[in-house]
XYZ file of C-alpha atoms in Angstrom:
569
model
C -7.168 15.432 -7.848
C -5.651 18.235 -5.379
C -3.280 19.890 -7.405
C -0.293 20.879 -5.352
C 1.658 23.957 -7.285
C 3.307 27.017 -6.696
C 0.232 28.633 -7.252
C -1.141 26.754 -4.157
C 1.957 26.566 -1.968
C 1.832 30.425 -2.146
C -2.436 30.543 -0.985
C -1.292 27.553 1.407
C 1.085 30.293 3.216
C -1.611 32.701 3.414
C -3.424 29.840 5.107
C -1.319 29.296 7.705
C -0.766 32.711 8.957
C -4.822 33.359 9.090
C -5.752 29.950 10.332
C -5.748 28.379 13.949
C -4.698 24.965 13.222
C -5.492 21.926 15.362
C -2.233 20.133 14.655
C 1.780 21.586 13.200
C 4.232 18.608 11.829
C 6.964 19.988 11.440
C 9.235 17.769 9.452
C 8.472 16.456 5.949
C 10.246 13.586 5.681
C 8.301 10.318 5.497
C 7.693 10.437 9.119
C 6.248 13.659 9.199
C 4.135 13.016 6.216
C 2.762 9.930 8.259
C 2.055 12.070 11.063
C -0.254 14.327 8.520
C -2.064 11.814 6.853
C -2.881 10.128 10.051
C -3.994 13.126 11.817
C -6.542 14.925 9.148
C -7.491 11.599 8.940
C -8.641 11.182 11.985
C -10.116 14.831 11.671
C -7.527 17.063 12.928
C -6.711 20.679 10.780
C -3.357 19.922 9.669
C -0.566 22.333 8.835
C 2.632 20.750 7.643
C 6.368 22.698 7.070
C 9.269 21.882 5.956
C 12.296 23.657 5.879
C 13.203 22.724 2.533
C 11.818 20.273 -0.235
C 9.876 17.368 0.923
C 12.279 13.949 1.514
C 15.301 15.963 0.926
C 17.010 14.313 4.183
C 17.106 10.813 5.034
C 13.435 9.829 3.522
C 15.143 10.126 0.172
C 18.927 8.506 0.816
C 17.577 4.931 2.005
C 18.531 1.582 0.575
C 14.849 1.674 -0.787
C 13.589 -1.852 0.862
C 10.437 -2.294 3.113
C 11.394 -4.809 5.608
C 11.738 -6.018 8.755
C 15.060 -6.678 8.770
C 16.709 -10.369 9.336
C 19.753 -8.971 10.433
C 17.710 -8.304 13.830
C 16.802 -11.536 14.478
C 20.353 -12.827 15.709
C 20.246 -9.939 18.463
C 16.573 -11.639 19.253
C 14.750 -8.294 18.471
C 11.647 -9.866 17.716
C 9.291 -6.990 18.174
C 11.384 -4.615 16.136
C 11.423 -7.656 13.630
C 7.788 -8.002 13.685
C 6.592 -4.836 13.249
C 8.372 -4.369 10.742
C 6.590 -7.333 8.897
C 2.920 -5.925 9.411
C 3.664 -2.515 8.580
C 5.082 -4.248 5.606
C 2.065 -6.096 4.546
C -0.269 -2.629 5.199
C 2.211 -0.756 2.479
C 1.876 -3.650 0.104
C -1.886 -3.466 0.589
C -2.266 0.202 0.975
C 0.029 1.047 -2.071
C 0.158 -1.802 -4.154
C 1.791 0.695 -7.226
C 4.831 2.076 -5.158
C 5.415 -1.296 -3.163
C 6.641 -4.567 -4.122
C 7.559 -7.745 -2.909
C 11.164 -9.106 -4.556
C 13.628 -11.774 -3.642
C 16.169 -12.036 -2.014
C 19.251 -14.347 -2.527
C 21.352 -14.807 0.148
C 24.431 -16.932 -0.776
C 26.413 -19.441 1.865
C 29.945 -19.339 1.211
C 32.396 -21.751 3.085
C 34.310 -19.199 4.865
C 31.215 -17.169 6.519
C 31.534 -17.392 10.379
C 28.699 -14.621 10.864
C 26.632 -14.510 8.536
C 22.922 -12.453 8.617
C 24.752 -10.760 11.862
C 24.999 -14.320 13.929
C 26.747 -13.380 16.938
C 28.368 -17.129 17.256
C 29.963 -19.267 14.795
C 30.131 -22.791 14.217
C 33.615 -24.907 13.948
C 34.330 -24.881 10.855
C 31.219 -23.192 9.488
C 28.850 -26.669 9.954
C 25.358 -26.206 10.769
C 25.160 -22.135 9.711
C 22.780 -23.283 6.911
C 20.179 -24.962 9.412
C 20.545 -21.807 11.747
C 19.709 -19.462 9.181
C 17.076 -21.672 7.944
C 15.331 -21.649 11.235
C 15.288 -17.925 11.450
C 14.228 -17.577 7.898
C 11.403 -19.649 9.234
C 10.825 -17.592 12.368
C 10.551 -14.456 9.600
C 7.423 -16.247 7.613
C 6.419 -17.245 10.674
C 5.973 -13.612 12.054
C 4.917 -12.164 9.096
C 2.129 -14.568 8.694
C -0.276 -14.333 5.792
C 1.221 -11.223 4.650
C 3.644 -12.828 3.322
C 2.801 -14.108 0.125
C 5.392 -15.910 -0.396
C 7.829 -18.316 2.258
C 11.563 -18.473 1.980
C 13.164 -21.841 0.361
C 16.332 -23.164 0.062
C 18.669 -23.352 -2.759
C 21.184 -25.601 -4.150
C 24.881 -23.808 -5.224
C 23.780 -24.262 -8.987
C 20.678 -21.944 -8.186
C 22.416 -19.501 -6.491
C 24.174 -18.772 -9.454
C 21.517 -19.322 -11.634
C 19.698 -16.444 -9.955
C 22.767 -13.820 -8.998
C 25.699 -15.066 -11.741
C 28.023 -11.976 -10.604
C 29.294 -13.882 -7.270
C 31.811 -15.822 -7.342
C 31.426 -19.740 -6.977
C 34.531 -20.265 -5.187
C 33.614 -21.419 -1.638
C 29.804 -21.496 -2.386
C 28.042 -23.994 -0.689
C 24.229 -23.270 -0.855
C 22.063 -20.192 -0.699
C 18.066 -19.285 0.764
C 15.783 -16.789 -1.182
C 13.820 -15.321 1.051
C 10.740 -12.404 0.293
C 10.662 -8.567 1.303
C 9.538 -5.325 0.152
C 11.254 -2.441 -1.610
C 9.545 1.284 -2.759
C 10.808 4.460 -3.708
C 11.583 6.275 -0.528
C 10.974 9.872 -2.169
C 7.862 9.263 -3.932
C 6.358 7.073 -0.838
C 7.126 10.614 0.707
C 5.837 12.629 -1.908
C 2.731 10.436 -2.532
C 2.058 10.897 1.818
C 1.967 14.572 1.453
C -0.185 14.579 -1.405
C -3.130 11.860 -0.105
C -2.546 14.529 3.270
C -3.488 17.633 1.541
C -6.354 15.754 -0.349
C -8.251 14.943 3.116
C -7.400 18.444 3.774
C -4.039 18.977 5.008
C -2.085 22.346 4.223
C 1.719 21.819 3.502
C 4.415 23.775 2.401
C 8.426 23.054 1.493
C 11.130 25.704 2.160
C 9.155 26.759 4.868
C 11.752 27.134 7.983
C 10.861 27.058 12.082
C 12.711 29.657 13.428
C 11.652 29.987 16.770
C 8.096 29.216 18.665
C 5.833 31.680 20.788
C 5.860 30.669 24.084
C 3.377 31.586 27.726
C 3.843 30.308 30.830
C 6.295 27.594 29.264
C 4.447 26.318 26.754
C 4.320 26.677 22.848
C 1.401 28.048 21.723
C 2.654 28.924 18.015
C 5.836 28.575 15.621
C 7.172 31.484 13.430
C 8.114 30.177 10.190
C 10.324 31.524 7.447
C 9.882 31.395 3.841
C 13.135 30.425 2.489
C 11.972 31.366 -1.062
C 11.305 34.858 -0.292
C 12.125 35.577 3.163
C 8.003 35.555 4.132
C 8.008 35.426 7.982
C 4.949 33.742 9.070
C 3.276 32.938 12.826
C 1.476 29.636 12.844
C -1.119 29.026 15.623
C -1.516 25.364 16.745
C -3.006 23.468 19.771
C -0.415 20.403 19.177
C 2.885 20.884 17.594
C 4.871 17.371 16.672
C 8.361 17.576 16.010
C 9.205 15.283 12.851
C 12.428 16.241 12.116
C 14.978 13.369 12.194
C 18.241 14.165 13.189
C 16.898 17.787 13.825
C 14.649 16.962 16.452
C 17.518 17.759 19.629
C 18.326 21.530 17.639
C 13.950 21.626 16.877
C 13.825 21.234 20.673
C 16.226 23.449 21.613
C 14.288 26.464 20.346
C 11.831 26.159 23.193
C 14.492 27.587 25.495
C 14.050 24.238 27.429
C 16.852 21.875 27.807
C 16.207 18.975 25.136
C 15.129 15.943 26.335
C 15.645 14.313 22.744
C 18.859 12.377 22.482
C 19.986 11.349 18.749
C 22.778 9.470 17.465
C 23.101 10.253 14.072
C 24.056 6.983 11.757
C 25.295 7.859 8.785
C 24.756 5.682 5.682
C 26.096 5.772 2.349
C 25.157 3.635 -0.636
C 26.597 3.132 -3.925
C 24.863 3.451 -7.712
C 26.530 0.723 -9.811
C 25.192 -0.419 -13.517
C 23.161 -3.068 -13.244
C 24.487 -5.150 -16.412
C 27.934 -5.257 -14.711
C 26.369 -6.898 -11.888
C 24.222 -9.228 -13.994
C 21.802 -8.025 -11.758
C 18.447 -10.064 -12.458
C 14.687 -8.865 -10.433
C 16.058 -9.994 -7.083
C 18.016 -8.225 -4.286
C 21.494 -10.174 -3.456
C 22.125 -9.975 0.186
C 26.074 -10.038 0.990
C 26.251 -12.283 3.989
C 29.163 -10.866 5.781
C 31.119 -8.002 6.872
C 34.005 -7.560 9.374
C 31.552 -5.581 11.671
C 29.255 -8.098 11.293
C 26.483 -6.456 9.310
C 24.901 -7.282 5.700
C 24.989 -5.545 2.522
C 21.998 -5.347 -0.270
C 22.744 -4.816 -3.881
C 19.305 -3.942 -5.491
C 18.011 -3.674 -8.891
C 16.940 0.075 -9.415
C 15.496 1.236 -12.699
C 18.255 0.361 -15.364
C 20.976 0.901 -12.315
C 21.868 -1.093 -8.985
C 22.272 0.604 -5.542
C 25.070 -1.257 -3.186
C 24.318 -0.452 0.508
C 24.824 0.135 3.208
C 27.507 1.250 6.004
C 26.996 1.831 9.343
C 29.372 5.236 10.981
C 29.149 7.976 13.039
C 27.993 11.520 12.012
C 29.140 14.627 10.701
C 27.776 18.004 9.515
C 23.813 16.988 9.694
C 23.236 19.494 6.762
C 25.612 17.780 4.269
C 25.957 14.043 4.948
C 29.212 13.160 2.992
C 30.404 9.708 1.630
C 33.762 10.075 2.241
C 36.990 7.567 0.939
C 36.370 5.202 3.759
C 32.966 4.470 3.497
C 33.580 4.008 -0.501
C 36.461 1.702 -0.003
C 34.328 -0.385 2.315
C 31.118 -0.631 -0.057
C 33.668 -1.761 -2.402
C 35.582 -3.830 -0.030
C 32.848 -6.137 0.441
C 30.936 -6.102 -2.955
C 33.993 -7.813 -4.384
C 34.867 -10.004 -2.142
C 31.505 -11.644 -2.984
C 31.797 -11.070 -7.144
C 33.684 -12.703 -9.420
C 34.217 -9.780 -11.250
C 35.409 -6.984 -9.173
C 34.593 -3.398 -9.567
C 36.347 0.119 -9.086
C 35.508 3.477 -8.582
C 35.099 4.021 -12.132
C 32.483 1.884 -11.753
C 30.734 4.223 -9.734
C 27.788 6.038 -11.390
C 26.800 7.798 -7.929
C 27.226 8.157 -4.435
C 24.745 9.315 -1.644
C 24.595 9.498 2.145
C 21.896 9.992 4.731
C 21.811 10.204 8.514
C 19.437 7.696 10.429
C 17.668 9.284 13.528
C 18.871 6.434 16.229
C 18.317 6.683 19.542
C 21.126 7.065 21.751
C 21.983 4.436 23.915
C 22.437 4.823 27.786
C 25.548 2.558 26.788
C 28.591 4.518 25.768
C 30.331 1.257 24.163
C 27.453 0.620 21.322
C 27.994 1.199 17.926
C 25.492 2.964 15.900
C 25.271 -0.481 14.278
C 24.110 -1.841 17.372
C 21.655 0.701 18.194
C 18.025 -0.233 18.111
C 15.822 1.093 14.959
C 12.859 0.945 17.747
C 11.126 4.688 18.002
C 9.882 7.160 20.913
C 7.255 9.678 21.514
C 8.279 12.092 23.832
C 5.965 15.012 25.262
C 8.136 17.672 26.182
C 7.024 19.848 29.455
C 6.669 22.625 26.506
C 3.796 20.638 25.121
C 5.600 20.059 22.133
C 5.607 16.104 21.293
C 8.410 14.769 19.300
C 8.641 11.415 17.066
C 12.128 9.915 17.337
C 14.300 6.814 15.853
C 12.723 4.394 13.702
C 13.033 3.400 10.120
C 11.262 3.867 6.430
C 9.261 0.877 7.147
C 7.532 1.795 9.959
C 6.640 5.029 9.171
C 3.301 4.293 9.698
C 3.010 3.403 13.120
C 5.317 5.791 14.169
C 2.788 8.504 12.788
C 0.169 6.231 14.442
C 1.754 6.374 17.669
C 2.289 9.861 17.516
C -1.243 10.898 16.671
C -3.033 8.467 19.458
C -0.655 10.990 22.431
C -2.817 13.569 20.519
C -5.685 11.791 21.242
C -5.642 11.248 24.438
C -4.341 14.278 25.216
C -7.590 15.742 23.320
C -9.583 12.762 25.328
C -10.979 11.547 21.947
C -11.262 8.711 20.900
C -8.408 6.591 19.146
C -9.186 5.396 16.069
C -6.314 4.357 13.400
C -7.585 4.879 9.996
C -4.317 4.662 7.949
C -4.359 0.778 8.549
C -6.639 0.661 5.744
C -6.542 3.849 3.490
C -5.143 3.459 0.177
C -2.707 6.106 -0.779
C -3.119 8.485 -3.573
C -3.081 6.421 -7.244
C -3.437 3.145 -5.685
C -7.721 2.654 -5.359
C -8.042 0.598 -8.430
C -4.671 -0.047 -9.657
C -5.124 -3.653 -10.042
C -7.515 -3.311 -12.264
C -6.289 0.085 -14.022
C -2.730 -1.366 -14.758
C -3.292 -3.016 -18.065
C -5.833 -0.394 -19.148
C -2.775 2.134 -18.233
C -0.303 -0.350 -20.123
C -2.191 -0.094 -23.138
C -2.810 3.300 -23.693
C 0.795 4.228 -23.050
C 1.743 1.866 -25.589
C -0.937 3.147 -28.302
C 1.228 6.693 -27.575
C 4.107 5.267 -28.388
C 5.997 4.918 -24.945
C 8.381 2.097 -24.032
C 7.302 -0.599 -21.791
C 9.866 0.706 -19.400
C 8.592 3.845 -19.773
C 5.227 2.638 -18.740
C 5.883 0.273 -16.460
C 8.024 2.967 -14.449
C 5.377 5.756 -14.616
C 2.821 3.064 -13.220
C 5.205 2.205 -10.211
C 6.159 6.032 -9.808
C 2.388 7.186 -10.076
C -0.390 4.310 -9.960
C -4.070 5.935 -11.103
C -2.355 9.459 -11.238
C -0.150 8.190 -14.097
C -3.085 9.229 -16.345
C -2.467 12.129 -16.162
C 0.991 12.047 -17.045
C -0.721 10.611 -20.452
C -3.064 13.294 -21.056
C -0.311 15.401 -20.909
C 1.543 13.470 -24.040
C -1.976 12.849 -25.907
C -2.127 16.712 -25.774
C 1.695 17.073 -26.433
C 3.694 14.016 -27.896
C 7.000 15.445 -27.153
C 6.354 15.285 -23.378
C 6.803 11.686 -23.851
C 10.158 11.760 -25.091
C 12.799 10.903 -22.619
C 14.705 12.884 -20.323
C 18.100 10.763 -20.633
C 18.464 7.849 -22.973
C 19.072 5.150 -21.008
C 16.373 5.533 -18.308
C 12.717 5.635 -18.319
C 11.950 9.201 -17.168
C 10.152 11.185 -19.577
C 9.531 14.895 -19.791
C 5.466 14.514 -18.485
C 7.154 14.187 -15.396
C 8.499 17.589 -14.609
C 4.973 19.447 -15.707
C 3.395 16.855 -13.910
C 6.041 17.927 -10.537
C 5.505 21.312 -10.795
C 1.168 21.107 -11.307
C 0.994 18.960 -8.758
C 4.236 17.623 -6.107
C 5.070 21.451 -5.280
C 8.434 21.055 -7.126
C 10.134 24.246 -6.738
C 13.751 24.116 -8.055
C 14.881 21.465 -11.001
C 16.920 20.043 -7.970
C 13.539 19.026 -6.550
C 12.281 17.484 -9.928
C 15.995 16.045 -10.365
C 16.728 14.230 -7.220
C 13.550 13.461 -5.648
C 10.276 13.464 -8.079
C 12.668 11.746 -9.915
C 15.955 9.793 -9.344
C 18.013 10.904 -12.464
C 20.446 12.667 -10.092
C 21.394 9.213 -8.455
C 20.849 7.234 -11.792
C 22.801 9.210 -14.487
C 26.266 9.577 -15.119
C 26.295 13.070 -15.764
C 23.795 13.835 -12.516
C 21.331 15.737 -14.509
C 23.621 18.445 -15.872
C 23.153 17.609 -19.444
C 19.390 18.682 -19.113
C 19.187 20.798 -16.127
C 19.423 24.103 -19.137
C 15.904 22.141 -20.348
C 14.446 21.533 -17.287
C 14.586 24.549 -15.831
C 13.490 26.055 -19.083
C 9.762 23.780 -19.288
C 9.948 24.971 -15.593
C 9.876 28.772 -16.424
C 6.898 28.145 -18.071
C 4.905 26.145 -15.203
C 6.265 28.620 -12.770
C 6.065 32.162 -14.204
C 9.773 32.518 -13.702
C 11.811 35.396 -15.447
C 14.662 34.582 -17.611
C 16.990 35.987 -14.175
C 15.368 33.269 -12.340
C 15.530 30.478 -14.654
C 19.435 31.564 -14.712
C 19.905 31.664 -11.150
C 17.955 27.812 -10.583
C 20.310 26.847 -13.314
C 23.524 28.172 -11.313
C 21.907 27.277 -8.144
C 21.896 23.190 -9.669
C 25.294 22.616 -11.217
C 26.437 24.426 -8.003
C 24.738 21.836 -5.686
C 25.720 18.990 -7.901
C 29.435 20.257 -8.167
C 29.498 20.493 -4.541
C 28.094 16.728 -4.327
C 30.452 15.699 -6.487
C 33.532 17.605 -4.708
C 32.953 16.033 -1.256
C 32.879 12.273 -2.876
C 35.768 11.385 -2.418
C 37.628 10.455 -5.479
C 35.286 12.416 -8.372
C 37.231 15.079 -8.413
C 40.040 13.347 -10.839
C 36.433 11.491 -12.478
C 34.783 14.996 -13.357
C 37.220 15.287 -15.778
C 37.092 12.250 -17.746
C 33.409 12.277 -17.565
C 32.818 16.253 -18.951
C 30.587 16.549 -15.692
């Protein structure tokens, strides 16, 4: 097991200044943790940066599903569709722990003109169930025997069997169809780590600030510690740029005019409780919208996340779910319910910008750009991954590393296709052996069954940690399955470097509890002293430096500011 602490981050800086390094990602997001794995795979010395924790941009504010997206069938984008599908079926095979397939129920109601995105309607709604039946075939169809499972049809008193919360009025029939959902962070997290054990060197806080350049092209990339203001010169024959929406202002510091074009989507989704949505295993898909998208409430943990919109950008550093994009979350979610809900109802809000393309046509949306993605090599030499989507992380990394290839004239091999990620060789078999021995030390089956899906294999280790010390299997807050394991566990061996990192991204408890991790934050940081040699000054300051970013967070929602008060946030 390649343990990944402060300890090592610290000799893994002192690596990269000494070392010549066949390939730099900069970026670690999901994308560029794709990029890593796939290159040492394929033999490459790896250095990996990021400017500050891993997934701390988009690769941790996504609506969590691994699909291939019906709402791109009506626009007859069958290739995006498609691969989508088989990247879907390598996740569920590669990480069987972290990936699952669920339903989805996707209700008819009589006054739908558009549902799924159809760019036509029908008079008076007629036929709408036969056209979405057909594409729901076309989707089994495409994904072929990766599957599992094909999509049927359901009668109005199934519907509501399955998702009771919607309202009945209007209902005519519904389809439950079958896709994939993970947890974007630790797919992220658990990249970097299978990386680093094939031999990959990565670091977080770790900031580009400028490249070394001769005769126009980049020959190395000075890096800057954000921790401690360590300025570092990395040497490396291929540098990828992996940075999302950063890639144009990555670009820009060749002194070359950028060739990368991104339009910035911006996405915000909703944390609701799941018992006030009678929310069962399945995902509920909300047919329509005025702009003619779809809307997924999924289960998550003991909470339900409501997304997505669709809008322009704004400051790239602090995505911000502002009134409008609440109101229209809300808009929509009760229209379908027969209860409705209110921004009390609210436990959380978060936003993320996707990397899009930009469109030669000045009239799209950014809901009607393409999620298709682009290598570009740069006259520089520097080769940037653009657009895409969680799903098809993979072959974007794949794509990516066969330009590095050829460039290299090697040959092009694409291992990842069938490497299990970290804590998955096994699993089928070590699941109930893991099951039981959590239970013999007295954790909850939630507890369990969430440290299995958060962790596979690895998760006994999390369990040697509470046979050594039972308290580390006491819960973090009361109503979710987090348990206190998990922030040694982060610190030994994710890199976790601030409880914000341990908080929001090892774990969720910033998007799943009401108080957003303030009411243990004091704790955390304290059992993070410990694993990190800090003094009681800088357990202090990561304190401050928390309930500051989480205050902020909760200033920019709109609408929390009257709701801090009433909660004791």
């Amino acid at each position: 097991m390649q343990p990944l602490s402060s300890v090592v981050r610290m000799q893994n800086l002192s690596d990269l200044g000494s070392h010549h390094f066949d390939v730099l990602v900069i970026g670690g997001g999901v994308t560029g943790a794709g990029v890593a794995l796939d290159a040492v795979a394929r033999g490459y010395k790896v250095a990996l940066v990021e400017k500050a924790d891993f997934a701390s941009g988009t690769s941790s504010k996504s609506t969590k599903l691994v699909h291939g997206g019906i709402r791109y069938l009506p626009s007859f984008d069958f290739a995006l569709v498609q691969e989508g599908l088989v990247e879907r079926g390598i996740l569920l095979r590669n990480a069987p722990f972290l990936v699952h397939q669920v339903g989805f129920v996707l209700p008819i109601y009589r006054g739908d003109r558009h549902p799924v995105g159809l760019p036509f309607t029908t008079p008076g709604g007629v036929g709408i169930g036969l056209l979405l039946d057909a594409g729901l075939w076309t989707y089994d169809v495409m994904a072929g025997t990766q599957n599992g499972y094909h999509h049927r049809r359901l009668s109005r008193a199934q519907v509501m069997k399955l998702a009771p919360a919607l309202k009945t009025e209007g209902l005519r029939e519904g389809f439950m169809y079958y896709d994939g959902q993970t947890n974007d962070a630790r797919l992220t997290i658990t990249l970097l780590r299978t990386a680093a054990q094939h031999g990959a060197t990565i670091t977080n806080y770790t900031e580009v600030s400028s490249f070394l350049m001769d005769s126009g092209k980049v020959r190395a990339a000075y890096v800057r510690d954000t921790l401690n203001g360590q300025q570092i010169l990395i040497h490396a024959r291929h540098i990828v740029n992996a940075t999302g929406v950063f890639a144009e202002q990555v670009e820009t510091l060749t002194g070359i005019e950028a060739q990368v074009q991104i339009e910035p989507s911006k996405g915000v989704h909703l944390v609701l409780p799941r018992e006030k949505l009678k929310l069962g295993d399945e995902v509920i898909v909300l047919p329509e919208t005025e702009d003619k998208r779809i809307l997924f409430i999924a289960p998550w943990q003991a909470r339900a996340i409501l997304g997505t919109t669709d809008t322009g950008a704004g400051d790239l550093d602090h995505p911000i779910a502002d009134q409008q994009d609440i109101a229209y979350l809300l808009q929509y979610l009760n229209r379908y319910l027969a209860v409705q809900l209110t921004e009390d109802d609210i436990i959380s809000v978060y936003a993320g910008y996707r990397p899009l393309l930009k469109s030669r046509s000045a009239h799209k949306s950014t809901a009607q750009l393409s999620r298709t993605h682009a290598v570009l090599q740069h006259p520089s030499g520097l080769v940037s991954i653009v657009g895409g989507k969680l799903t098809t992380y993979r072959r974007m990394a794949q794509d990516t590393v066969d330009v590095l290839s050829r460039r290299d004239e090697a040959a092009v091999t694409h291992p990842t296709q069938l490497m299990p990620l970290q804590g998955s060789a096994g699993w089928v078999v070590a699941k109930k052996a893991l099951q039981e021995r959590g239970s013999i030390l007295g954790l909850s089956e939630r507890s369990i069954e969430h440290l299995g899906r958060s962790y596979g294999t690895e998760a006994n280790k999390l369990l040697d940690f509470i046979e050594k010390d039972a308290s580390l299997g006491e819960l973090l807050i009361a109503d979710l399955p987090y348990v206190w394991a998990e922030v040694v566990y982060a610190c030994r061996y994710e890199m976790a470097m601030t409880p914000y990192d341990v908080l929001a991204r090892r774990t969720s408890i910033v998007l799943e509890d009401w108080q957003r991790g303030l009411g243990i934050v004091d704790e955390v940081a304290a059992m993070m002293a410990v694993e990190q040699q800090w003094s009681p000054a800088q357990q202090q300051a990561m304190v401050q430096a928390y309930r500051h970013a989480v205050q902020g967070e909760l200033i920019m929602e709109a609408g929390y500011q009257e709701r801090d008060e009433n909660r004791s946030v």
